[in-house]
Coordinates of C-alpha atoms and ligand atoms in Angstrom, one line a residue:
M898 CA 15.7 39.2 -1.1
K899 CA 11.9 38.6 -2.2
S900 CA 11.6 36.6 -5.2
S901 CA 7.9 37.4 -5.5
V902 CA 6.3 38.9 -9.0
I903 CA 5.1 42.3 -6.8
A904 CA 8.5 43.1 -5.4
N905 CA 11.0 42.6 -8.5
V906 CA 8.4 43.1 -10.7
V907 CA 5.1 45.4 -9.9
E908 CA 7.2 47.7 -7.4
H909 CA 9.5 48.6 -10.2
D910 CA 6.4 49.9 -13.0
L911 CA 8.0 46.7 -15.0
C912 CA 4.5 44.8 -15.3
I913 CA 3.0 44.6 -18.3
G914 CA -0.4 43.2 -16.8
C915 CA -0.2 40.0 -19.0
G916 CA -2.2 37.9 -15.7
L917 CA 0.0 34.5 -15.3
C918 CA 0.9 34.8 -12.4
A919 CA -2.3 35.9 -11.0
A920 CA -3.6 32.6 -12.8
L921 CA -0.3 30.1 -11.6
C922 CA 0.4 31.1 -8.3
P923 CA 0.4 27.9 -6.3
Q924 CA -1.9 30.1 -3.2
D925 CA -3.5 31.9 -5.6
V926 CA -2.7 35.3 -3.4
L927 CA -2.8 37.2 -6.8
S928 CA -5.7 38.9 -8.2
M929 CA -5.5 41.1 -11.5
Q930 CA -6.4 44.9 -11.1
W931 CA -6.5 48.9 -12.5
N932 CA -3.8 50.4 -11.5
R933 CA -4.2 54.4 -11.1
Y934 CA -2.3 54.4 -14.7
G935 CA -5.6 52.4 -16.3
E936 CA -3.6 49.2 -16.9
Y937 CA -2.8 46.0 -14.9
N938 CA -1.5 45.0 -12.4
P939 CA -1.5 41.7 -9.6
V940 CA -2.4 42.9 -5.8
E941 CA -1.8 40.6 -3.2
M942 CA -5.0 39.8 -1.6
T943 CA -3.6 38.4 0.9
P944 CA -0.5 37.6 2.1
C945 CA 1.4 34.8 0.4
T946 CA 3.3 32.6 2.9
T947 CA 5.5 30.5 0.8
E948 CA 7.7 32.5 -1.3
C949 CA 7.8 30.1 -4.0
G950 CA 8.5 32.5 -6.6
L951 CA 6.4 30.8 -9.7
C952 CA 4.8 34.5 -10.1
A953 CA 8.2 36.0 -10.9
K954 CA 9.8 32.6 -12.8
V955 CA 6.3 33.6 -15.4
C956 CA 6.7 36.6 -15.6
P957 CA 7.6 38.3 -19.0
F958 CA 9.5 41.1 -17.6
S959 CA 11.4 39.5 -14.7
D960 CA 14.8 38.0 -15.0
T961 CA 13.8 34.4 -16.2
G962 CA 17.8 33.8 -17.6
E963 CA 14.9 33.1 -20.6
N964 CA 14.6 35.5 -23.9
E965 CA 12.6 35.1 -27.0
D966 CA 15.8 33.6 -28.5
T967 CA 16.5 30.9 -26.3
I968 CA 12.6 30.4 -25.7
G969 CA 12.7 30.3 -29.8
E970 CA 15.2 27.7 -29.9
Q971 CA 13.3 25.2 -27.6
L972 CA 10.8 25.3 -29.9
Y973 CA 11.4 26.1 -33.2
G974 CA 15.9 25.2 -33.6
A975 CA 14.3 21.7 -34.6
V976 CA 11.8 22.0 -37.0
P977 CA 13.1 21.3 -40.5
G978 CA 13.8 24.1 -43.1
I979 CA 14.1 27.0 -40.1
R980 CA 16.1 29.5 -40.3
H981 CA 16.5 32.8 -38.1
R982 CA 16.8 36.5 -38.5
P983 CA 17.9 38.9 -35.5
E984 CA 14.7 40.6 -36.0
T985 CA 12.2 38.1 -36.3
G986 CA 13.6 35.4 -34.3
Y987 CA 13.5 31.7 -36.1
Y988 CA 10.4 31.3 -39.1
L989 CA 9.9 28.7 -42.1
A990 CA 7.8 30.6 -44.1
S991 CA 6.2 34.0 -45.0
Y992 CA 3.5 34.9 -46.3
V993 CA 1.6 38.0 -48.2
G994 CA -2.6 37.3 -48.1
Y995 CA -6.3 38.3 -47.1
S996 CA -9.4 36.5 -46.7
E997 CA -11.8 38.6 -48.3
E998 CA -15.1 37.4 -46.1
H999 CA -13.1 38.7 -43.6
R1000 CA -11.8 41.1 -44.4
P1001 CA -14.8 43.7 -43.8
T1002 CA -15.0 43.1 -39.7
S1003 CA -11.3 41.6 -38.9
A1004 CA -8.3 45.0 -38.4
S1005 CA -6.2 44.0 -41.5
G1006 CA -6.4 41.2 -43.6
G1007 CA -8.5 39.2 -41.8
M1008 CA -6.1 36.3 -41.9
A1009 CA -5.5 35.8 -37.8
T1010 CA -9.7 35.1 -37.6
W1011 CA -9.6 32.9 -40.3
L1012 CA -6.7 30.7 -38.7
L1013 CA -8.5 30.2 -35.8
E1014 CA -11.7 30.0 -37.5
A1015 CA -9.8 27.0 -40.0
L1016 CA -7.7 25.1 -36.9
L1017 CA -11.9 24.5 -35.5
T1018 CA -13.4 23.5 -37.9
E1019 CA -10.4 20.9 -39.1
G1020 CA -10.4 20.1 -35.2
V1021 CA -6.5 20.8 -35.0
V1022 CA -7.6 22.4 -31.6
D1023 CA -11.4 22.7 -29.2
H1024 CA -11.2 26.0 -28.1
V1025 CA -10.3 29.0 -29.1
I1026 CA -8.8 31.8 -26.6
C1027 CA -8.6 35.7 -28.7
V1028 CA -10.2 38.9 -26.9
A1029 CA -13.5 40.2 -27.3
P1030 CA -15.5 43.5 -26.7
T1031 CA -18.0 42.6 -23.7
G1032 CA -20.3 45.5 -23.3
D1033 CA -18.4 45.9 -19.6
P1034 CA -17.4 50.1 -19.9
E1035 CA -15.6 49.1 -17.1
R1036 CA -13.8 46.3 -18.7
L1037 CA -14.3 47.3 -22.5
F1038 CA -12.7 44.0 -23.8
A1039 CA -11.9 40.5 -22.1
Y1040 CA -10.0 37.3 -23.1
Q1041 CA -12.5 34.9 -23.5
V1042 CA -13.0 31.1 -24.5
F1043 CA -15.3 31.0 -27.6
D1044 CA -15.8 27.2 -29.4
T1045 CA -17.5 27.5 -32.7
P1046 CA -15.9 29.9 -35.6
E1047 CA -19.3 32.2 -35.4
D1048 CA -18.0 32.8 -31.4
V1049 CA -15.0 33.7 -32.4
R1050 CA -15.8 36.0 -35.0
T1051 CA -17.1 37.9 -32.6
G1052 CA -13.5 38.5 -31.6
A1053 CA -12.3 40.1 -35.1
G1054 CA -10.7 43.2 -34.7
S1055 CA -7.4 44.7 -32.9
A1056 CA -8.1 45.7 -29.2
Y1057 CA -5.7 49.0 -28.6
Y1058 CA -6.8 48.3 -24.7
P1059 CA -5.1 46.5 -21.5
V1060 CA -6.9 42.7 -21.0
E1061 CA -5.5 40.3 -19.0
M1062 CA -5.1 35.9 -19.1
S1063 CA -5.6 35.3 -15.3
G1064 CA -9.2 34.3 -15.9
V1065 CA -9.0 32.2 -19.3
I1066 CA -5.5 30.5 -18.4
R1067 CA -7.2 29.3 -14.9
H1068 CA -9.7 27.9 -17.6
V1069 CA -7.2 25.8 -19.4
L1070 CA -5.6 24.6 -15.9
E1071 CA -9.3 23.3 -15.1
T1072 CA -10.9 22.1 -18.3
P1073 CA -8.8 19.2 -20.7
G1074 CA -8.7 20.1 -24.6
R1075 CA -6.8 21.3 -26.9
Y1076 CA -7.0 25.1 -27.4
A1077 CA -5.4 27.8 -30.0
V1078 CA -4.8 31.6 -27.8
T1079 CA -3.7 34.8 -29.4
G1080 CA -1.7 37.2 -28.0
L1081 CA 1.1 40.2 -28.0
P1082 CA 4.4 39.4 -27.7
C1083 CA 4.9 39.5 -24.3
F1084 CA 1.6 37.7 -23.2
L1085 CA 3.0 34.8 -25.1
K1086 CA 5.9 34.3 -23.6
A1087 CA 4.5 34.8 -20.6
I1088 CA 2.6 31.4 -21.4
R1089 CA 6.1 29.5 -22.8
L1090 CA 7.1 29.8 -19.5
A1091 CA 4.2 29.0 -17.7
Q1092 CA 4.8 25.7 -20.1
Q1093 CA 8.2 25.3 -19.3
R1094 CA 6.5 25.0 -15.9
N1095 CA 2.8 23.7 -16.2
K1096 CA 2.1 20.2 -17.8
K1097 CA -1.2 20.7 -18.3
L1098 CA -0.3 24.1 -20.2
R1099 CA 1.9 22.9 -22.2
E1100 CA -0.1 19.6 -23.2
R1101 CA -3.5 21.8 -23.7
I1102 CA -2.5 25.3 -25.5
V1103 CA -1.3 23.7 -28.5
V1104 CA -1.1 26.7 -30.9
T1105 CA -0.2 29.9 -30.4
V1106 CA -0.8 32.7 -32.7
G1107 CA 1.5 36.0 -32.5
L1108 CA 0.1 40.0 -33.4
V1109 CA 3.0 42.4 -34.0
C1110 CA 3.5 44.9 -31.6
G1111 CA 4.3 48.5 -31.1
Q1112 CA 3.1 48.7 -27.7
L1113 CA 0.3 48.1 -25.4
K1114 CA -2.0 51.1 -24.7
S1115 CA -3.3 51.8 -21.6
R1116 CA -7.2 52.0 -20.3
H1117 CA -7.0 56.5 -20.8
F1118 CA -5.7 55.9 -24.0
T1119 CA -9.1 55.0 -25.0
E1120 CA -10.4 57.4 -22.9
Y1121 CA -8.0 59.9 -24.5
I1122 CA -8.6 59.6 -28.2
A1123 CA -12.5 58.9 -26.9
A1124 CA -12.8 62.4 -25.7
R1125 CA -10.9 64.2 -28.7
A1126 CA -14.0 62.1 -31.0
G1127 CA -16.2 64.2 -28.7
V1128 CA -18.0 61.3 -26.5
Q1129 CA -18.5 62.9 -23.3
G1130 CA -18.6 60.9 -20.4
D1131 CA -18.2 56.4 -20.9
V1132 CA -17.0 55.1 -23.4
A1133 CA -20.4 52.0 -24.1
G1134 CA -17.6 50.0 -27.0
V1135 CA -15.1 51.3 -29.2
R1136 CA -14.0 49.7 -32.5
Y1137 CA -10.5 50.8 -33.1
R1138 CA -10.3 49.2 -37.1
G1139 CA -13.4 50.7 -39.0
K1140 CA -12.5 50.8 -43.1
S1141 CA -13.4 53.1 -45.2
P1142 CA -13.2 53.1 -48.9
D1143 CA -11.8 56.4 -49.3
H1144 CA -8.8 56.3 -47.2
P1145 CA -5.9 53.8 -47.1
A1146 CA -6.2 50.9 -44.6
S1147 CA -3.1 53.8 -43.0
N1148 CA -5.9 56.2 -42.1
F1149 CA -7.8 53.5 -40.7
Y1150 CA -10.5 55.1 -37.7
F1151 CA -11.6 54.2 -34.2
S1152 CA -15.7 54.4 -33.8
F1153 CA -17.0 55.0 -30.1
T1154 CA -20.4 54.2 -28.4
A1155 CA -21.1 56.4 -25.9
A1156 CA -23.0 55.5 -23.2
D1157 CA -25.9 58.0 -25.0
G1158 CA -26.1 55.0 -27.6
E1159 CA -24.9 58.1 -30.2
E1160 CA -21.6 57.3 -32.3
H1161 CA -18.5 58.6 -32.3
K1162 CA -15.7 58.5 -35.2
I1163 CA -11.9 59.5 -35.8
F1164 CA -9.5 58.9 -38.0
W1165 CA -5.8 57.8 -37.0
S1166 CA -4.7 61.0 -39.3
E1167 CA -6.9 63.7 -37.0
G1168 CA -5.3 62.8 -33.4
I1169 CA -5.1 59.0 -33.3
A1170 CA -1.2 58.9 -34.8
E1171 CA 0.0 61.6 -33.1
A1172 CA -0.8 59.9 -29.5
W1173 CA 0.0 56.3 -31.1
T1174 CA 3.7 57.2 -32.4
N1175 CA 4.5 59.5 -29.7
R1176 CA 3.9 56.5 -27.4
W1177 CA 1.2 59.1 -25.2
F1178 CA -0.4 56.7 -22.3
T1179 CA 2.0 53.6 -23.3
P1180 CA 3.3 51.7 -20.1
E1181 CA 6.0 52.1 -19.4
A1182 CA 7.1 48.4 -19.0
C1183 CA 7.1 48.4 -23.1
N1184 CA 10.0 50.7 -23.4
Y1185 CA 11.9 47.5 -22.3
C1186 CA 10.7 45.1 -25.3
D1187 CA 12.7 43.4 -28.1
D1188 CA 10.7 41.3 -29.7
V1189 CA 8.6 43.0 -32.7
F1190 CA 7.4 40.1 -34.4
A1191 CA 6.3 38.0 -31.0
E1192 CA 9.0 35.2 -32.1
C1193 CA 7.7 32.7 -29.3
A1194 CA 4.0 32.4 -31.4
D1195 CA 3.3 29.7 -34.0
V1196 CA 2.2 32.1 -36.3
T1197 CA 2.6 35.8 -36.4
C1198 CA 0.3 38.4 -38.1
M1199 CA 0.3 41.6 -39.2
D1200 CA -0.3 45.1 -41.8
A1201 CA 0.9 44.9 -44.9
W1202 CA 2.9 48.5 -44.0
L1203 CA 4.4 48.1 -47.2
P1204 CA 3.1 50.9 -49.8
E1205 CA 2.1 48.5 -52.6
Y1206 CA -0.7 47.2 -50.0
S1207 CA -1.9 49.9 -47.2
R1208 CA -3.1 51.9 -50.1
D1209 CA -6.0 49.3 -50.1
S1210 CA -8.5 50.2 -47.6
R1211 CA -10.0 46.3 -47.0
G1212 CA -6.5 45.8 -45.5
T1213 CA -3.8 43.0 -46.1
N1214 CA -2.2 41.1 -43.5
L1215 CA 1.7 39.9 -43.8
L1216 CA 2.4 36.6 -41.8
L1217 CA 5.9 34.6 -40.9
V1218 CA 4.9 31.4 -39.8
R1219 CA 6.8 28.8 -37.3
S1220 CA 5.2 25.9 -36.6
P1221 CA 5.0 23.0 -39.6
A1222 CA 1.7 22.6 -38.1
V1223 CA -0.1 26.0 -38.7
R1224 CA 1.9 25.9 -42.2
E1225 CA -0.1 23.6 -43.8
V1226 CA -3.0 24.4 -42.3
L1227 CA -2.2 27.7 -44.1
E1228 CA -1.5 25.9 -47.6
R1229 CA -5.0 24.3 -47.0
G1230 CA -6.7 27.8 -46.6
Q1231 CA -9.8 28.0 -48.2
G1232 CA -11.4 31.4 -49.6
V1233 CA -7.9 33.3 -48.6
R1234 CA -5.8 35.1 -51.0
L1235 CA -1.7 33.4 -50.3
D1236 CA 1.5 34.5 -51.3
P1237 CA 5.3 34.3 -50.3
I1238 CA 6.5 36.8 -49.6
P1239 CA 10.3 37.5 -48.8
V1240 CA 11.8 37.9 -45.4
K1241 CA 12.6 41.2 -45.8
R1242 CA 9.6 42.6 -47.1
V1243 CA 8.1 41.6 -43.7
I1244 CA 11.2 43.2 -41.8
Q1245 CA 10.8 46.6 -43.7
S1246 CA 6.5 46.9 -43.4
Q1247 CA 7.5 47.3 -39.4
A1248 CA 10.5 49.2 -40.0
G1249 CA 9.3 52.0 -36.9
V1250 CA 8.7 49.4 -33.9
V1251 CA 11.6 47.5 -35.2
A1252 CA 14.0 51.0 -34.8
V1253 CA 11.7 51.8 -31.4
K1254 CA 12.8 48.3 -30.4
R1255 CA 16.5 48.1 -31.3
R1256 CA 17.8 51.8 -31.6
H1257 CA 16.0 53.5 -29.6
L1258 CA 16.0 50.9 -27.5
A1259 CA 19.6 51.0 -26.6
Y1260 CA 19.3 54.4 -25.6
R1261 CA 16.4 53.9 -23.1
L1262 CA 19.0 51.4 -21.8
Y1263 CA 22.0 53.4 -21.4
L1264 CA 20.1 56.5 -20.4
D1265 CA 18.2 54.8 -17.8
R1266 CA 18.3 51.9 -16.3
D1267 CA 19.1 48.7 -14.1
V1268 CA 16.3 46.3 -15.9
P1269 CA 16.7 42.7 -16.5
E1270 CA 19.4 42.0 -19.2
K1271 CA 17.8 43.0 -22.4
R1272 CA 18.9 41.2 -26.1
V1273 CA 19.9 44.6 -27.3
V1274 CA 23.5 46.1 -26.2
P1275 CA 23.0 50.0 -24.1
E1276 CA 24.0 52.0 -26.4
R1277 CA 24.8 56.3 -26.8
P1278 CA 23.5 57.1 -30.7
K1279 CA 26.1 59.3 -32.5
N1280 CA 22.5 60.8 -34.1
P1281 CA 21.5 64.0 -32.4
L1282 CA 18.2 63.9 -33.6
L1283 CA 17.9 60.3 -33.1
R1284 CA 18.7 60.8 -29.0
Q1285 CA 16.1 63.4 -29.3
E1286 CA 13.8 61.8 -30.2
V1287 CA 14.1 59.2 -27.5
V1288 CA 13.9 61.7 -24.9
L1289 CA 10.7 64.3 -26.3
K1290 CA 8.6 60.9 -26.6
E1291 CA 9.9 59.3 -23.4
R1292 CA 8.3 63.0 -21.8
M1293 CA 5.8 62.7 -24.1
R1294 CA 5.1 59.4 -22.1
V1295 CA 5.3 59.8 -18.7
L1296 CA 2.7 63.6 -18.8
S1297 CA 0.7 61.5 -20.6
R1298 CA 0.5 58.5 -18.1
D1299 CA 1.2 60.9 -15.1
R1300 CA -2.0 63.4 -15.9
W1301 CA -4.7 61.2 -17.3
G1302 CA -3.0 58.9 -13.9
A1303 CA -3.7 61.7 -11.7
G1304 CA -7.0 62.5 -12.3
E1305 CA -6.4 65.5 -14.8
R1306 CA -9.1 64.4 -17.9
D1307 CA -9.2 66.7 -20.2
A1308 CA -7.9 66.0 -23.4
E1309 CA -7.3 69.8 -24.6
H1310 CA -5.8 70.4 -22.1
L1311 CA -3.2 67.6 -22.0
R1312 CA -2.5 68.3 -25.8
E1313 CA -2.1 71.6 -24.7
A1314 CA 0.4 70.9 -22.1
I1315 CA 2.4 68.0 -24.4
G1316 CA 2.6 70.5 -27.5
P1317 CA 6.1 71.9 -27.3
D1318 CA 7.8 68.9 -27.4
L1319 CA 5.2 68.0 -30.3
W1320 CA 6.9 71.1 -31.9
R1321 CA 10.2 70.3 -31.0
L1322 CA 10.0 66.9 -32.5
G1323 CA 8.4 67.8 -36.0
A1324 CA 11.4 70.5 -35.8
G1325 CA 14.0 68.3 -35.9
R1326 CA 12.1 65.5 -38.6
Q1327 CA 12.2 68.5 -40.4
I1328 CA 16.3 69.5 -40.2
S1329 CA 16.8 65.3 -40.4
K1330 CA 14.7 65.4 -43.7
I1331 CA 17.2 68.9 -44.7
I1332 CA 20.4 66.5 -43.8
T1333 CA 19.5 62.9 -45.2
F1334 CA 17.6 64.7 -48.9
P1335 CA 21.2 64.1 -50.5
V1336 CA 21.8 60.7 -49.7
R1337 CA 18.3 59.2 -49.8
T1338 CA 18.3 60.9 -53.4
L1339 CA 21.4 59.0 -54.1
R1340 CA 20.0 55.2 -52.5
Y1341 CA 16.8 56.6 -55.0
I1342 CA 19.3 57.2 -58.0
R1343 CA 20.9 53.5 -57.3
R1344 CA 17.5 51.8 -57.0
K1345 CA 16.4 52.8 -59.9
V1346 CA 19.7 51.8 -62.2
G1347 CA 20.1 48.4 -60.3
G1348 CA 16.6 47.3 -60.2
N1349 CA 14.8 45.8 -57.2
N1350 CA 16.6 44.0 -55.2
H1351 CA 13.8 43.2 -52.5
G1352 CA 14.7 39.7 -53.8
Ligands
FAD2752 C1 -1.6 46.4 -29.1 C2 -0.9 45.6 -30.2 C3 -0.4 46.9 -31.0 C4 -0.1 46.3 -32.9 N1 0.9 46.7 -32.9 C5 0.8 46.6 -34.2 C6 2.0 47.0 -34.9 O1 3.3 48.2 -34.9 N2 2.6 46.8 -36.8 C7 1.1 45.8 -37.2 O2 2.1 45.0 -38.3 N3 0.7 45.3 -36.3 C8 0.2 45.6 -34.9 N4 -0.9 44.8 -34.0 C9 -1.2 44.0 -35.0 C10 -2.7 44.3 -35.6 O3 -3.4 45.2 -35.3 C11 -3.4 43.1 -36.7 O4 -3.8 42.2 -35.0 C12 -2.9 42.2 -37.2 O5 -2.2 42.7 -38.4 C13 -3.8 41.2 -37.4 O6 -4.7 41.8 -38.1 P1 -6.4 40.4 -38.7 O7 -7.0 40.8 -39.4 O8 -5.7 39.5 -39.1 O9 -6.9 40.4 -36.7 P2 -8.5 39.7 -37.2 O10 -8.9 38.5 -38.0 O11 -8.9 41.3 -37.0 O12 -8.1 38.5 -35.5 C14 -7.1 39.6 -34.5 C15 -7.4 38.4 -33.4 O13 -6.8 39.1 -32.5 C16 -7.4 39.2 -31.6 N5 -6.5 40.2 -30.5 C17 -7.1 41.2 -30.9 N6 -6.8 42.4 -30.3 C18 -5.7 41.5 -29.0 C19 -4.7 41.6 -28.2 N7 -5.1 42.8 -27.4 N8 -4.4 40.3 -27.4 C20 -4.9 39.0 -27.6 N9 -5.1 39.6 -28.9 C21 -5.9 39.8 -29.5 C22 -8.6 39.0 -31.5 O14 -9.5 38.3 -30.9 C23 -8.6 38.4 -32.8 O15 -8.7 37.2 -32.2 C24 -1.2 45.2 -32.5 C25 -2.1 44.4 -32.3 C26 -2.3 45.4 -31.1 C27 -3.6 44.5 -30.3

């Protein structure tokens, strides 16, 4: 049987495009390129002659025999005071907070950028690898290596756009030093798998900063939303997390720069939410991810999607810390507001993502296909509305991905084609609200009588 990542992962449409395979290939035969869905995949430029299989062994979606629990155990299992929950993986401490200075340009509370800058200024690392705009319409964002806090700040904000790490990982292999790297859960899992097999990566990547992730989006997602915002032709630049004092943090906006220099703005509630939450333009691999909280990261940053914080348009972070060294940097924090918060609240803040990567995943695995083993057991949910939700969202995901991938790039037509499924999903939600109304009311009364039990 072929052991390559192309045969085992890419040909099964399970590649997330992280690029670790291309960076580590001893023969250097893999190159990361756009596929027709606007996602990155490795392409074999010249035939592989050794079939060493290293490319598959560092792939987060291949059958390596490792998962986020086994990797997390090796990394953090022996840390004094460490705890573990099935939803979060290992954690040492959890915080809520922000950096007032970084909030205006950052996605949420600016803690990720603050931390990366602090790691540099305190001499914990020599270089930071994070994602920043490129100015190239063919590749709007890319992983880059920065050596100063000023440069790191150019990467502030979330890139809901494909990026790949082959170039920066090759740089780490060639250039000694200590690096901090940001990444989505699957990207950091790939780094950890690579570190198990490569001493230079083990020694040089000394801090990993994870981001909670509901799903990655293809390049076509940006094109679709830009079209909804009124952009005609190419997008020259995009900022995904604009903040407006008139809106809560949860209703942020995307602002696009069109090729003619004109700016176009669209709020989350004006069409982004519908495409985001219904999984339009989401890669197939995301259907089989069971890591919400970037369990292989030394620290994970996320939005504080809790009512008491999400009303504040300036943005607030929650953080889960696994590394004692990172906790020290955070606790010394100058210019940041950081308070402990129970891990239960952190999990609650991501309830939607936890449902998708647990209950929905269980049904997708039950329905679907032969994928490498997950930590979630395949199961058919009893609730027919939940089953309907999973099936409808999958149909929308496939339709959006296939149509745009086939060159049918008309945003209005796509929305019309998806319309009936959107309607069915909305009707299902209404029915669910009516059915669960008595249960929710009872819970509310119990909470009021029993007091706050968020401990
Ligand atoms: C695809 C995606 C999905 C997400 N889903 C969720 C979610 O469901 N729930 C939630 O709470 N949070 C989610 N996040 C994380 C959230 O958007 C913020 O990144 C997080 O709250 C940190 O905010 P901050 O203000 O501290 O970060 P900032 O100070 O803005 O810094 C963010 C850092 O992350 C880097 N970065 C940005 N995009 C990427 C990327 N694609 N890959 C690697 N590094 C990157 C930047 O270069 C920067 O260094 C997601 C992020 C992404 C990119």
